[in-house]
Amino acid sequence: MIQSKSLGSRLSRLLIMFALILITFMSLAPIVNTIMVSVSSSTAVNAGRVYFFPVELNFSSYGQILNDTKFWRAFLISVERVVLGGAINMILTILMAYPLSRSVTQFRSRNTYMWIIVFTMLFSGGIVPWYMVISNLGLINSIWALVLPGAVPVFNVILLMNFFKGIPKELEEAAFIDGASPLKILLKIFIPISMPSLATITLFVIVGHWNNFFDGIILINDSSKIPLQTYLQRLSLTRDQMQNLSVEQLQQFNKISNTTLNSAKILVSMIPILLIYPFLQRYLIHGIVLGAVKE
Amino acid sequence: MTQMETTVNPEREIRYRRKKKRKTFDEMTYHFMLLPGMVMLFIFSIVPMFGVVMAFQKFIPAKGIFGSKWAGLSNFTYMFQLPDAKQIFVNTLVIAVGKIVLGLIVPIVFALLLNEVRLKAFKSTIQTVVYLPHFMSWVVLGTMLTMIFSFDGMINNFLEFLGLERIMFLASNDWFRPLLIVTDTWKEFGYGTIVYLAALTAINPALYESAAMDGASRWKQTLNITLPGMFPTIILLGTLSLGNVLNAGFDQVFNLYNPLVYETGDIIDTFVYRMGLINMQYSFATAIGLMKSVISFVLIVISYRLASRYAGYRIF
């Protein structure tokens, strides 16, 4: 590439670098601030002296978390949910994407299924009927209430289906002539070939389950069975109690809440995502572009 | 004689039957593969759809859908009379459109800036960092943002340092909507950039070389090659976002709002949640939800039609 070395272009290059670094810093600022709050003393935090460096460094909030059984119980429920829900999501996604990726000549009912599936993605009965179905099935307060209603992530099914469609026909035909059954073709050819896509979808599914707080709020009444995000939601923002508070009371409320401890809890809650993210994110670009633009 | 031979050719007949049997077997396998997922969809997506009849009833939980009295359109007429409902509709539109517009512009600009960087390591580090917020939940971000934007938080300290007044961002009806729009864009712009960067790699490098030969500056090249090259993707994503005009983002609003900002921050989804599951006005909440679902459905269908016509986009 030909690049001019004039002063103007160098200056603009420098300016662009500066802007990018500034934007990147802004993306990280809230996280860095939260980390610093979590390792500073409560008095320094309440005095508003903590920005991007720790003030009166102490790790007592992390020590407190270690002994917090409620926190760890919620953490474990979230882990259970991710493992159970993630496995169900992935199995169902693969099992649905494969038949749907067949052409109509191979699978006559394909389009009928497709219409039903897309319709469920676009139209919903609303939250009240949804809640009533789950409660009538007796799932309230059980881990299954967090796992089963979202068992089929329709968007992911379509994503994977599109990827399956892009796999060269010759691969499959060779296996077909050798007498391989559809299940065998799926297991021996399609799944191994789609690992990057599957990694992307797995990341989506794990993050989705880990971050969901809302079903925990409405489907779980027993506070010993709530997942971690719901626990954090109740902890830091007890909004229902704030219904009738005035501005002054709200300020007071913010002051007495234990910011240091809550920051530490929030950061611990992010650890699993931060551990998984680097391993799966390199497939991300491929996977997202696939879902967004199909030619 | 020859015709007879072809029709009764036993070998061919057997092969044909075997192939047909094989096809039926394969199709049965496909049905079985789809069965578990379809059962789940039926229970948790399709059955609740029938629940929308509640919107036309005076639903009483003890009597159930079959025992409750019909109410015709009274739930809907009540909705149109309620001043709150109008306010909520406006809030939803303003917040959602704001997010769509800013959420479209920022990733484009960011992708253009990032495209100027030639250092690969620098580029990928920045990318990894900026799309990290996408993976954090609104519970976590809500807590962080409440801290930062609170009356004695970091932003207000900075404002005071500049000699400005402190602002109650989260309790001010003037500031709440801009805050929602900006923080949502902040969370998602890195993620949105990915698609534009991919569009940029598809542009033929020869175009830049010949432009540089002709003496075009980087700025001129951006204006005349890069931007037009991104245009189809911009149009596509812009069109598709039409379907989100009534989705102002439940998770975000729910984690940031409080009764002081209901006037500007309450959106359809949060209102339906409070009416339906907190105040237990099942029929009324369902009516509002149904109205939103129908409008959204129509918008999505329109936007996909437009996208497939003008950008050649199909999801399946």
Coordinates of C-alpha atoms in Angstrom, one line a residue:
Chain A
M1 CA 0.0 0.0 0.0
I2 CA 1.2 3.4 -0.9
Q3 CA 1.2 5.8 2.1
S4 CA 2.2 9.4 2.0
K5 CA 4.6 10.5 4.6
S6 CA 3.6 14.1 4.8
L7 CA 3.3 15.9 8.1
G8 CA -0.5 16.2 7.7
S9 CA -1.0 12.5 7.2
R10 CA 1.3 11.7 10.2
L11 CA -0.6 14.1 12.3
S12 CA -4.0 12.7 11.4
R13 CA -2.6 9.2 12.0
L14 CA -1.6 10.3 15.5
L15 CA -4.9 11.9 16.1
I16 CA -6.7 8.7 15.1
M17 CA -4.5 6.6 17.4
F18 CA -5.3 9.0 20.2
A19 CA -9.0 8.9 19.6
L20 CA -9.0 5.1 19.5
I21 CA -7.0 4.8 22.8
L22 CA -9.5 7.3 24.4
I23 CA -12.5 5.3 23.2
T24 CA -10.9 2.0 24.4
F25 CA -10.2 3.6 27.7
M26 CA -13.9 4.7 28.0
S27 CA -14.9 1.1 27.3
L28 CA -12.8 -0.1 30.2
A29 CA -13.3 2.8 32.6
P30 CA -16.4 1.6 34.5
I31 CA -14.8 -1.9 34.9
V32 CA -11.5 -0.4 36.1
N33 CA -13.3 1.9 38.5
T34 CA -15.3 -1.0 39.9
I35 CA -12.1 -3.0 40.5
M36 CA -10.6 -0.1 42.3
V37 CA -13.7 0.4 44.4
S38 CA -13.6 -3.2 45.4
V39 CA -10.1 -3.0 46.7
S40 CA -10.4 0.4 48.5
S41 CA -11.7 1.1 51.9
S42 CA -15.4 1.9 52.3
T43 CA -14.6 5.4 53.8
A44 CA -12.6 6.4 50.8
V45 CA -15.3 5.1 48.5
N46 CA -18.0 7.0 50.3
A47 CA -15.9 10.1 50.2
G48 CA -15.8 9.8 46.5
R49 CA -12.0 9.6 46.3
V50 CA -11.7 6.4 44.3
Y51 CA -11.3 6.7 40.5
F52 CA -8.7 4.6 38.7
F53 CA -6.3 3.8 41.5
P54 CA -7.0 2.1 44.8
V55 CA -7.2 4.3 47.9
E56 CA -6.3 2.7 51.3
L57 CA -5.9 -0.6 49.7
N58 CA -7.7 -3.5 51.3
F59 CA -9.1 -6.8 50.2
S60 CA -11.5 -7.3 53.1
S61 CA -14.5 -7.3 50.7
Y62 CA -13.1 -10.4 48.9
G63 CA -12.6 -12.1 52.3
Q64 CA -16.2 -11.3 53.2
I65 CA -17.4 -12.9 49.9
L66 CA -15.5 -16.1 50.7
N67 CA -17.7 -16.6 53.7
D68 CA -20.9 -15.6 52.1
T69 CA -22.9 -18.8 51.6
K70 CA -25.8 -17.1 49.9
F71 CA -23.5 -15.7 47.2
W72 CA -21.9 -19.1 46.5
R73 CA -25.2 -20.9 46.5
A74 CA -26.5 -18.5 43.8
F75 CA -23.2 -18.8 42.0
L76 CA -23.5 -22.6 42.0
I77 CA -27.1 -22.4 40.7
S78 CA -25.9 -20.2 37.8
V79 CA -23.1 -22.7 37.1
E80 CA -25.7 -25.6 37.1
R81 CA -27.9 -23.5 34.9
V82 CA -25.2 -22.8 32.4
V83 CA -24.1 -26.5 32.2
L84 CA -27.6 -27.9 32.0
G85 CA -29.1 -25.2 29.9
G86 CA -26.1 -24.9 27.7
A87 CA -26.0 -28.6 27.0
I88 CA -29.8 -28.7 26.2
N89 CA -29.5 -25.6 24.0
M90 CA -26.6 -26.9 22.0
I91 CA -28.0 -30.4 21.5
L92 CA -31.4 -29.1 20.4
T93 CA -29.8 -26.4 18.2
I94 CA -27.7 -29.0 16.3
L95 CA -30.6 -31.5 16.1
M96 CA -32.8 -28.9 14.6
A97 CA -30.4 -27.1 12.4
Y98 CA -29.3 -30.2 10.5
P99 CA -32.7 -31.4 9.2
L100 CA -33.6 -27.8 8.4
S101 CA -30.5 -27.3 6.3
R102 CA -31.7 -30.1 4.0
S103 CA -33.3 -29.1 0.7
V104 CA -37.0 -29.6 0.2
T105 CA -36.3 -32.5 -2.2
Q106 CA -34.4 -34.2 0.6
F107 CA -36.9 -33.4 3.3
R108 CA -40.4 -32.5 2.2
S109 CA -41.7 -31.1 5.4
R110 CA -38.7 -28.7 5.8
N111 CA -40.5 -25.5 4.9
T112 CA -43.5 -26.3 7.2
Y113 CA -41.1 -26.6 10.1
M114 CA -39.3 -23.5 9.1
W115 CA -42.4 -21.4 9.1
I116 CA -43.5 -22.6 12.5
I117 CA -40.0 -21.9 13.9
V118 CA -39.7 -18.4 12.4
F119 CA -43.2 -17.5 13.6
T120 CA -42.3 -18.4 17.2
M121 CA -39.3 -16.1 16.9
L122 CA -41.3 -13.2 15.6
F123 CA -44.5 -13.4 17.6
S124 CA -45.0 -14.1 21.2
G125 CA -48.0 -14.4 23.5
G126 CA -46.5 -12.0 25.9
I127 CA -45.2 -12.3 29.4
V128 CA -48.4 -13.0 31.3
P129 CA -49.5 -16.2 29.3
W130 CA -45.8 -17.3 29.3
Y131 CA -45.6 -17.1 33.0
M132 CA -48.9 -18.9 33.4
V133 CA -47.9 -21.8 31.2
I134 CA -44.7 -22.3 33.2
S135 CA -46.5 -22.0 36.6
N136 CA -49.2 -24.4 35.4
L137 CA -46.5 -27.0 34.6
G138 CA -45.3 -26.7 38.2
L139 CA -41.9 -25.4 37.2
I140 CA -41.9 -22.4 39.6
N141 CA -38.9 -22.6 42.0
S142 CA -37.2 -25.3 40.1
I143 CA -34.0 -25.1 38.0
W144 CA -36.0 -26.4 35.0
A145 CA -37.9 -23.1 34.9
L146 CA -34.6 -21.4 34.0
V147 CA -33.6 -24.0 31.5
L148 CA -36.6 -25.4 29.6
P149 CA -38.5 -22.3 28.5
G150 CA -35.5 -21.2 26.5
A151 CA -34.5 -24.7 25.4
V152 CA -34.6 -23.8 21.7
P153 CA -32.7 -20.6 20.8
V154 CA -34.3 -20.0 17.5
F155 CA -31.9 -17.4 16.3
N156 CA -29.0 -19.8 16.9
V157 CA -30.8 -22.6 15.0
I158 CA -31.0 -20.3 12.0
L159 CA -27.4 -19.3 12.3
L160 CA -26.2 -22.9 12.4
M161 CA -28.6 -23.9 9.7
N162 CA -27.1 -21.3 7.4
F163 CA -23.6 -22.6 8.2
F164 CA -24.7 -26.2 7.5
K165 CA -26.1 -25.1 4.2
G166 CA -22.7 -23.7 3.2
I167 CA -21.0 -27.1 3.6
P168 CA -20.0 -28.5 0.1
K169 CA -22.5 -31.1 -1.1
E170 CA -19.8 -33.4 -2.3
L171 CA -18.6 -34.3 1.2
E172 CA -22.1 -35.4 2.1
E173 CA -22.8 -37.3 -1.1
A174 CA -19.6 -39.3 -0.7
A175 CA -20.8 -40.4 2.8
F176 CA -24.3 -41.0 1.5
I177 CA -23.0 -43.4 -1.2
D178 CA -21.1 -45.2 1.4
G179 CA -24.4 -45.8 3.1
A180 CA -24.0 -43.4 6.1
S181 CA -27.3 -42.5 7.9
P182 CA -28.2 -38.9 8.4
L183 CA -27.2 -39.2 12.1
K184 CA -23.8 -40.5 11.1
I185 CA -23.4 -37.7 8.5
L186 CA -24.2 -35.2 11.1
L187 CA -21.8 -36.6 13.7
K188 CA -18.9 -37.5 11.4
I189 CA -19.0 -34.6 8.9
F190 CA -21.2 -31.7 9.9
I191 CA -20.3 -31.3 13.5
P192 CA -16.5 -31.6 13.1
I193 CA -16.5 -29.2 10.2
S194 CA -18.6 -26.6 12.0
M195 CA -16.5 -26.3 15.1
P196 CA -15.9 -22.5 14.7
S197 CA -19.6 -21.8 14.4
L198 CA -20.4 -24.1 17.3
A199 CA -17.9 -22.3 19.4
T200 CA -19.5 -19.0 18.6
I201 CA -23.0 -20.3 19.4
T202 CA -21.7 -21.9 22.6
L203 CA -20.3 -18.5 23.7
F204 CA -23.7 -16.9 23.0
V205 CA -25.6 -19.6 24.9
I206 CA -23.2 -19.5 27.9
V207 CA -23.3 -15.7 28.2
G208 CA -27.1 -15.7 27.7
H209 CA -27.7 -18.2 30.5
W210 CA -25.1 -16.6 32.8
N211 CA -26.4 -13.1 32.4
N212 CA -30.1 -13.7 32.6
F213 CA -31.5 -12.3 35.7
F214 CA -35.2 -11.7 34.7
D215 CA -36.5 -15.3 34.8
G216 CA -34.9 -15.7 38.2
I217 CA -36.9 -12.7 39.4
I218 CA -40.3 -13.9 38.2
L219 CA -40.0 -17.7 38.2
I220 CA -38.1 -18.3 41.4
N221 CA -39.7 -17.1 44.6
D222 CA -37.5 -19.1 47.0
S223 CA -34.5 -16.9 47.6
S224 CA -32.3 -19.9 48.2
K225 CA -32.8 -21.0 44.6
I226 CA -32.1 -17.8 42.7
P227 CA -29.3 -17.6 40.1
L228 CA -26.4 -15.3 40.6
Q229 CA -27.5 -12.3 38.5
T230 CA -30.9 -12.3 40.2
Y231 CA -29.1 -12.4 43.5
L232 CA -27.0 -9.4 42.5
Q233 CA -30.0 -7.6 41.2
R234 CA -31.9 -7.9 44.5
L235 CA -28.8 -7.0 46.4
S236 CA -27.7 -3.7 44.9
L237 CA -31.0 -2.4 43.6
T238 CA -34.0 -3.2 45.7
R239 CA -36.2 -1.2 43.4
D240 CA -39.5 -2.4 44.8
Q241 CA -38.6 -0.9 48.1
M242 CA -37.7 2.3 46.4
Q243 CA -41.2 2.9 45.1
N244 CA -42.0 5.7 47.5
L245 CA -38.7 7.2 48.3
S246 CA -37.9 10.9 47.7
V247 CA -34.7 12.2 46.1
E248 CA -33.0 12.7 49.4
Q249 CA -33.9 9.2 50.6
L250 CA -32.6 7.8 47.4
Q251 CA -29.3 9.5 47.9
Q252 CA -29.2 8.2 51.5
F253 CA -30.0 4.7 50.2
N254 CA -27.0 4.9 47.8
K255 CA -24.8 5.9 50.7
I256 CA -25.6 3.1 53.1
S257 CA -25.5 0.3 50.6
N258 CA -22.2 -1.4 50.8
T259 CA -20.6 -0.3 47.6
T260 CA -17.2 -1.9 48.2
L261 CA -18.7 -5.3 48.9
N262 CA -21.2 -5.1 46.0
S263 CA -18.4 -4.2 43.6
A264 CA -16.4 -7.2 44.6
K265 CA -19.4 -9.4 44.1
I266 CA -20.1 -8.1 40.7
L267 CA -16.5 -8.6 39.7
V268 CA -16.5 -12.2 41.0
S269 CA -19.6 -12.8 39.0
M270 CA -17.8 -11.8 35.8
I271 CA -14.9 -14.2 36.3
P272 CA -16.5 -17.2 34.5
I273 CA -17.3 -15.1 31.4
L274 CA -13.8 -13.6 31.4
L275 CA -12.3 -17.1 31.6
I276 CA -14.4 -18.4 28.7
Y277 CA -14.3 -15.3 26.5
P278 CA -10.7 -15.4 25.3
F279 CA -11.0 -19.1 24.2
L280 CA -14.1 -18.6 22.2
Q281 CA -13.8 -15.0 21.0
R282 CA -11.5 -15.7 18.1
Y283 CA -14.3 -17.6 16.4
L284 CA -16.6 -14.7 17.2
I285 CA -16.0 -12.5 14.2
H286 CA -16.6 -15.3 11.8
G287 CA -19.8 -16.4 13.6
I288 CA -21.3 -13.0 13.9
V289 CA -20.7 -11.9 10.3
L290 CA -22.3 -15.2 9.3
G291 CA -25.4 -14.4 11.2
A292 CA -25.7 -10.8 10.2
V293 CA -25.0 -11.0 6.5
K294 CA -25.7 -14.0 4.3
E295 CA -25.0 -13.8 0.7
Chain B
M1 CA -40.5 -55.2 -26.8
T2 CA -37.9 -52.7 -25.7
Q3 CA -40.4 -50.8 -23.7
M4 CA -41.5 -53.9 -21.8
E5 CA -37.9 -54.5 -20.9
T6 CA -37.4 -51.1 -19.3
T7 CA -40.6 -51.3 -17.1
V8 CA -40.0 -54.7 -15.7
N9 CA -36.2 -54.5 -15.5
P10 CA -35.9 -56.2 -12.1
E11 CA -32.5 -54.8 -11.2
R12 CA -33.7 -51.2 -11.8
E13 CA -36.9 -51.7 -9.9
I14 CA -35.0 -53.0 -6.9
R15 CA -32.6 -50.1 -7.0
Y16 CA -35.5 -47.7 -7.2
R17 CA -37.4 -49.2 -4.3
R18 CA -34.2 -49.3 -2.2
K19 CA -33.6 -45.6 -2.9
K20 CA -37.2 -44.8 -2.0
K21 CA -37.0 -46.8 1.2
R22 CA -33.8 -45.1 2.0
K23 CA -35.4 -41.7 1.5
T24 CA -38.3 -42.4 3.7
F25 CA -35.9 -43.7 6.4
D26 CA -33.9 -40.5 6.1
E27 CA -37.0 -38.3 6.3
M28 CA -38.2 -40.2 9.4
T29 CA -34.8 -39.5 11.0
Y30 CA -35.2 -35.8 10.3
H31 CA -38.6 -35.8 11.9
F32 CA -37.2 -37.5 15.0
M33 CA -34.3 -35.0 15.2
L34 CA -36.8 -32.1 15.2
L35 CA -39.2 -33.7 17.6
P36 CA -37.6 -32.6 21.0
G37 CA -37.1 -29.0 19.9
M38 CA -40.6 -28.8 18.4
V39 CA -42.1 -30.1 21.6
M40 CA -40.3 -27.4 23.6
L41 CA -41.3 -24.7 21.2
F42 CA -44.9 -25.9 21.3
I43 CA -45.1 -25.8 25.1
F44 CA -43.2 -22.6 25.7
S45 CA -43.9 -20.5 22.6
I46 CA -47.0 -21.7 20.9
V47 CA -49.2 -22.5 23.8
P48 CA -48.6 -19.1 25.3
M49 CA -49.8 -17.6 22.0
F50 CA -53.3 -18.8 22.8
G51 CA -53.1 -16.9 26.0
V52 CA -53.6 -13.7 24.1
V53 CA -57.3 -14.3 24.3
M54 CA -56.9 -12.9 27.8
A55 CA -56.6 -9.5 26.2
F56 CA -60.2 -9.8 25.2
Q57 CA -61.4 -11.1 28.5
K58 CA -61.9 -9.9 32.1
F59 CA -59.5 -12.6 33.2
I60 CA -59.7 -14.0 36.7
P61 CA -57.0 -16.5 37.5
A62 CA -59.3 -18.7 39.6
K63 CA -61.7 -19.1 36.8
G64 CA -59.1 -19.6 34.1
I65 CA -59.3 -18.7 30.4
F66 CA -62.4 -20.9 29.8
G67 CA -64.3 -19.6 32.8
S68 CA -63.6 -15.9 32.6
K69 CA -66.0 -13.4 31.1
W70 CA -65.5 -11.9 27.6
A71 CA -64.8 -8.2 27.6
G72 CA -64.6 -7.4 23.9
L73 CA -62.2 -4.6 23.2
S74 CA -62.7 -2.8 26.5
N75 CA -59.1 -3.5 27.6
F76 CA -57.9 -1.8 24.4
T77 CA -60.2 1.2 24.7
Y78 CA -59.1 1.6 28.3
M79 CA -55.5 1.6 27.1
F80 CA -56.1 4.3 24.6
Q81 CA -57.9 6.4 27.3
L82 CA -55.1 6.1 29.8
P83 CA -52.7 9.0 29.6
D84 CA -49.9 6.8 30.9
A85 CA -50.2 4.5 27.9
K86 CA -49.6 7.3 25.4
Q87 CA -46.6 8.5 27.5
I88 CA -45.2 5.0 27.5
F89 CA -45.6 4.5 23.8
V90 CA -43.8 7.8 23.2
N91 CA -41.0 6.9 25.6
T92 CA -40.5 3.6 23.9
L93 CA -40.3 5.1 20.5
V94 CA -38.0 7.9 21.5
I95 CA -35.6 5.7 23.4
A96 CA -35.6 2.9 20.7
V97 CA -35.1 5.3 17.8
G98 CA -32.3 7.1 19.6
K99 CA -30.6 3.8 20.2
I100 CA -31.0 2.7 16.6
V101 CA -29.6 6.0 15.2
L102 CA -26.7 6.3 17.6
G103 CA -26.1 2.6 17.5
L104 CA -25.8 2.8 13.7
I105 CA -23.5 5.8 13.5
V106 CA -21.0 5.1 16.2
P107 CA -19.9 1.6 15.0
I108 CA -19.5 3.0 11.4
V109 CA -17.2 5.8 12.6
F110 CA -15.3 3.5 14.9
A111 CA -14.8 0.9 12.1
L112 CA -13.5 3.7 9.9
L113 CA -11.1 4.9 12.5
L114 CA -9.9 1.3 13.2
N115 CA -9.4 0.7 9.5
E116 CA -6.8 3.4 9.5
V117 CA -4.6 1.4 11.9
R118 CA -2.0 -0.8 10.2
L119 CA -0.6 -2.3 13.4
K120 CA -2.4 -5.7 13.7
A121 CA -1.7 -6.3 17.4
F122 CA -3.0 -2.8 18.3
K123 CA -6.1 -3.3 16.2
S124 CA -7.1 -6.6 17.6
T125 CA -6.4 -5.5 21.2
I126 CA -8.7 -2.5 20.8
Q127 CA -11.4 -4.7 19.2
T128 CA -11.2 -7.3 22.0
V129 CA -11.5 -4.6 24.7
V130 CA -14.3 -2.6 23.1
Y131 CA -16.6 -5.6 22.6
L132 CA -16.1 -6.8 26.2
P133 CA -19.1 -4.7 27.6
H134 CA -21.4 -6.6 25.2
F135 CA -20.8 -9.7 27.3
M136 CA -21.7 -8.1 30.6
S137 CA -25.2 -8.3 31.9
W138 CA -27.3 -5.2 32.6
V139 CA -27.4 -6.1 36.2
V140 CA -23.7 -5.7 36.4
L141 CA -23.6 -2.7 34.2
G142 CA -26.6 -1.2 36.0
T143 CA -24.7 -1.3 39.3
M144 CA -21.6 0.1 37.8
L145 CA -23.4 2.9 36.0
T146 CA -25.5 3.8 39.1
M147 CA -22.2 4.2 41.0
I148 CA -20.5 6.3 38.3
F149 CA -23.5 8.5 37.5
S150 CA -24.8 8.9 41.1
F151 CA -24.9 12.3 42.7
D152 CA -21.5 12.0 44.4
G153 CA -20.1 9.7 41.7
M154 CA -17.2 10.0 39.3
I155 CA -19.0 11.9 36.6
N156 CA -20.4 14.5 39.0
N157 CA -17.0 15.0 40.6
F158 CA -15.7 15.7 37.2
L159 CA -18.5 18.1 36.4
E160 CA -17.8 20.0 39.7
F161 CA -14.1 20.0 38.8
L162 CA -15.0 21.8 35.6
G163 CA -17.0 24.2 37.6
L164 CA -20.4 22.9 36.6
E165 CA -23.4 21.9 38.7
R166 CA -23.9 18.4 39.9
I167 CA -26.7 16.5 38.1
M168 CA -29.0 13.7 39.4
F169 CA -28.7 11.8 36.2
L170 CA -30.7 8.8 37.3
A171 CA -33.5 10.7 38.9
S172 CA -33.8 13.5 36.3
N173 CA -36.4 13.2 33.6
D174 CA -34.3 15.5 31.4
W175 CA -31.3 13.2 31.6
F176 CA -32.6 9.7 31.9
R177 CA -33.4 9.1 28.2
P178 CA -30.1 10.4 26.9
L179 CA -28.4 8.4 29.5
L180 CA -30.1 5.2 28.4
I181 CA -29.3 5.9 24.7
V182 CA -25.7 6.7 25.3
T183 CA -24.9 3.8 27.7
D184 CA -26.6 1.3 25.4
T185 CA -24.5 2.5 22.5
W186 CA -21.5 2.4 24.7
K187 CA -22.2 -1.3 25.5
E188 CA -22.9 -2.4 22.0
F189 CA -20.8 -0.3 19.6
G190 CA -17.7 -2.6 19.7
Y191 CA -19.9 -5.6 18.9
G192 CA -21.6 -3.7 16.1
T193 CA -18.2 -2.8 14.6
I194 CA -17.5 -6.4 13.7
V195 CA -19.9 -6.5 10.8
Y196 CA -18.6 -3.2 9.3
L197 CA -15.0 -4.3 9.6
A198 CA -15.9 -7.5 7.8
A199 CA -17.5 -5.4 5.1
L200 CA -14.3 -3.3 4.8
T201 CA -12.1 -6.3 4.2
A202 CA -14.2 -7.2 1.2
I203 CA -13.2 -3.9 -0.5
N204 CA -10.8 -4.5 -3.4
P205 CA -7.3 -3.1 -2.3
A206 CA -6.5 -2.2 -5.9
L207 CA -9.1 0.6 -5.6
Y208 CA -7.0 2.2 -2.9
E209 CA -3.8 1.8 -4.8
S210 CA -5.1 3.4 -8.0
A211 CA -6.6 6.2 -6.0
A212 CA -3.3 6.8 -4.2
M213 CA -1.6 6.9 -7.6
D214 CA -4.1 9.6 -8.7
G215 CA -3.0 11.5 -5.6
A216 CA -6.1 11.0 -3.4
S217 CA -5.4 11.6 0.3
R218 CA -6.5 9.1 3.0
W219 CA -9.4 11.3 3.7
K220 CA -10.5 11.4 0.1
Q221 CA -10.0 7.6 -0.1
T222 CA -12.2 7.1 2.9
L223 CA -14.9 9.4 1.4
N224 CA -14.8 7.9 -2.1
I225 CA -13.9 4.3 -1.6
T226 CA -14.4 3.0 2.0
L227 CA -17.7 4.7 2.7
P228 CA -19.4 3.6 -0.6
G229 CA -18.0 0.2 0.0
M230 CA -19.7 0.0 3.4
F231 CA -22.9 1.4 2.1
P232 CA -24.7 -1.9 1.3
T233 CA -24.0 -3.1 4.9
I234 CA -25.2 0.2 6.4
I235 CA -28.4 0.0 4.4
L236 CA -29.0 -3.6 5.4
L237 CA -28.4 -3.1 9.1
G238 CA -30.4 0.1 9.0
T239 CA -33.4 -1.6 7.4
L240 CA -33.3 -4.6 9.7
S241 CA -33.3 -2.3 12.8
L242 CA -36.7 -1.1 11.8
G243 CA -38.1 -4.2 13.5
N244 CA -36.7 -3.0 16.8
V245 CA -38.6 0.3 16.9
L246 CA -40.7 -0.9 19.8
N247 CA -37.8 -2.6 21.6
A248 CA -36.3 0.0 23.9
G249 CA -34.4 -2.6 25.9
F250 CA -36.2 -4.1 28.9
D251 CA -33.0 -5.3 30.8
Q252 CA -31.3 -1.9 30.7
V253 CA -34.3 0.2 31.7
F254 CA -35.3 -2.3 34.4
N255 CA -31.9 -2.1 36.0
L256 CA -31.5 1.7 35.8
Y257 CA -34.9 3.2 36.3
N258 CA -36.8 4.2 39.4
P259 CA -40.2 5.7 40.1
L260 CA -38.8 9.2 39.8
V261 CA -38.1 8.7 36.1
Y262 CA -41.2 6.7 35.1
E263 CA -42.4 9.8 33.2
T264 CA -39.6 9.6 30.6
G265 CA -38.1 6.2 31.2
D266 CA -41.0 3.8 31.5
I267 CA -41.3 1.7 28.3
I268 CA -43.9 -0.8 27.1
D269 CA -42.0 -3.9 28.4
T270 CA -41.4 -2.5 31.8
F271 CA -45.0 -1.3 32.0
V272 CA -46.4 -4.7 31.0
Y273 CA -44.2 -6.3 33.6
R274 CA -45.4 -4.0 36.4
M275 CA -49.1 -4.2 35.3
G276 CA -49.1 -7.9 34.7
L277 CA -46.9 -9.5 37.3
I278 CA -46.7 -6.9 40.1
N279 CA -50.2 -5.3 39.9
M280 CA -51.8 -8.5 38.5
Q281 CA -53.9 -6.8 35.9
Y282 CA -53.5 -9.8 33.6
S283 CA -55.9 -8.9 30.9
F284 CA -54.8 -5.3 30.6
A285 CA -51.1 -6.2 30.5
T286 CA -51.8 -8.9 27.9
A287 CA -53.7 -6.3 25.8
I288 CA -50.7 -3.9 25.8
G289 CA -48.3 -6.7 25.1
L290 CA -50.4 -8.0 22.3
M291 CA -50.5 -4.6 20.7
K292 CA -46.8 -4.4 20.9
S293 CA -46.3 -7.9 19.5
V294 CA -48.6 -7.2 16.5
I295 CA -47.0 -3.9 15.6
S296 CA -43.5 -5.4 16.0
F297 CA -44.4 -8.4 13.9
V298 CA -45.6 -6.2 11.1
L299 CA -42.5 -4.0 11.3
I300 CA -40.2 -7.0 11.2
V301 CA -42.0 -8.5 8.2
I302 CA -41.8 -5.2 6.4
S303 CA -38.1 -4.7 7.2
Y304 CA -37.2 -8.2 6.0
R305 CA -39.2 -7.6 2.8
L306 CA -37.2 -4.3 2.3
A307 CA -33.9 -6.0 3.1
S308 CA -34.5 -8.8 0.7
R309 CA -35.6 -6.5 -2.1
Y310 CA -32.9 -3.8 -1.7
A311 CA -30.0 -5.6 -0.2
G312 CA -30.6 -9.1 -1.3
Y313 CA -30.8 -10.3 2.3
R314 CA -32.5 -13.6 3.3
I315 CA -32.3 -15.3 6.7
F316 CA -33.3 -18.7 5.3

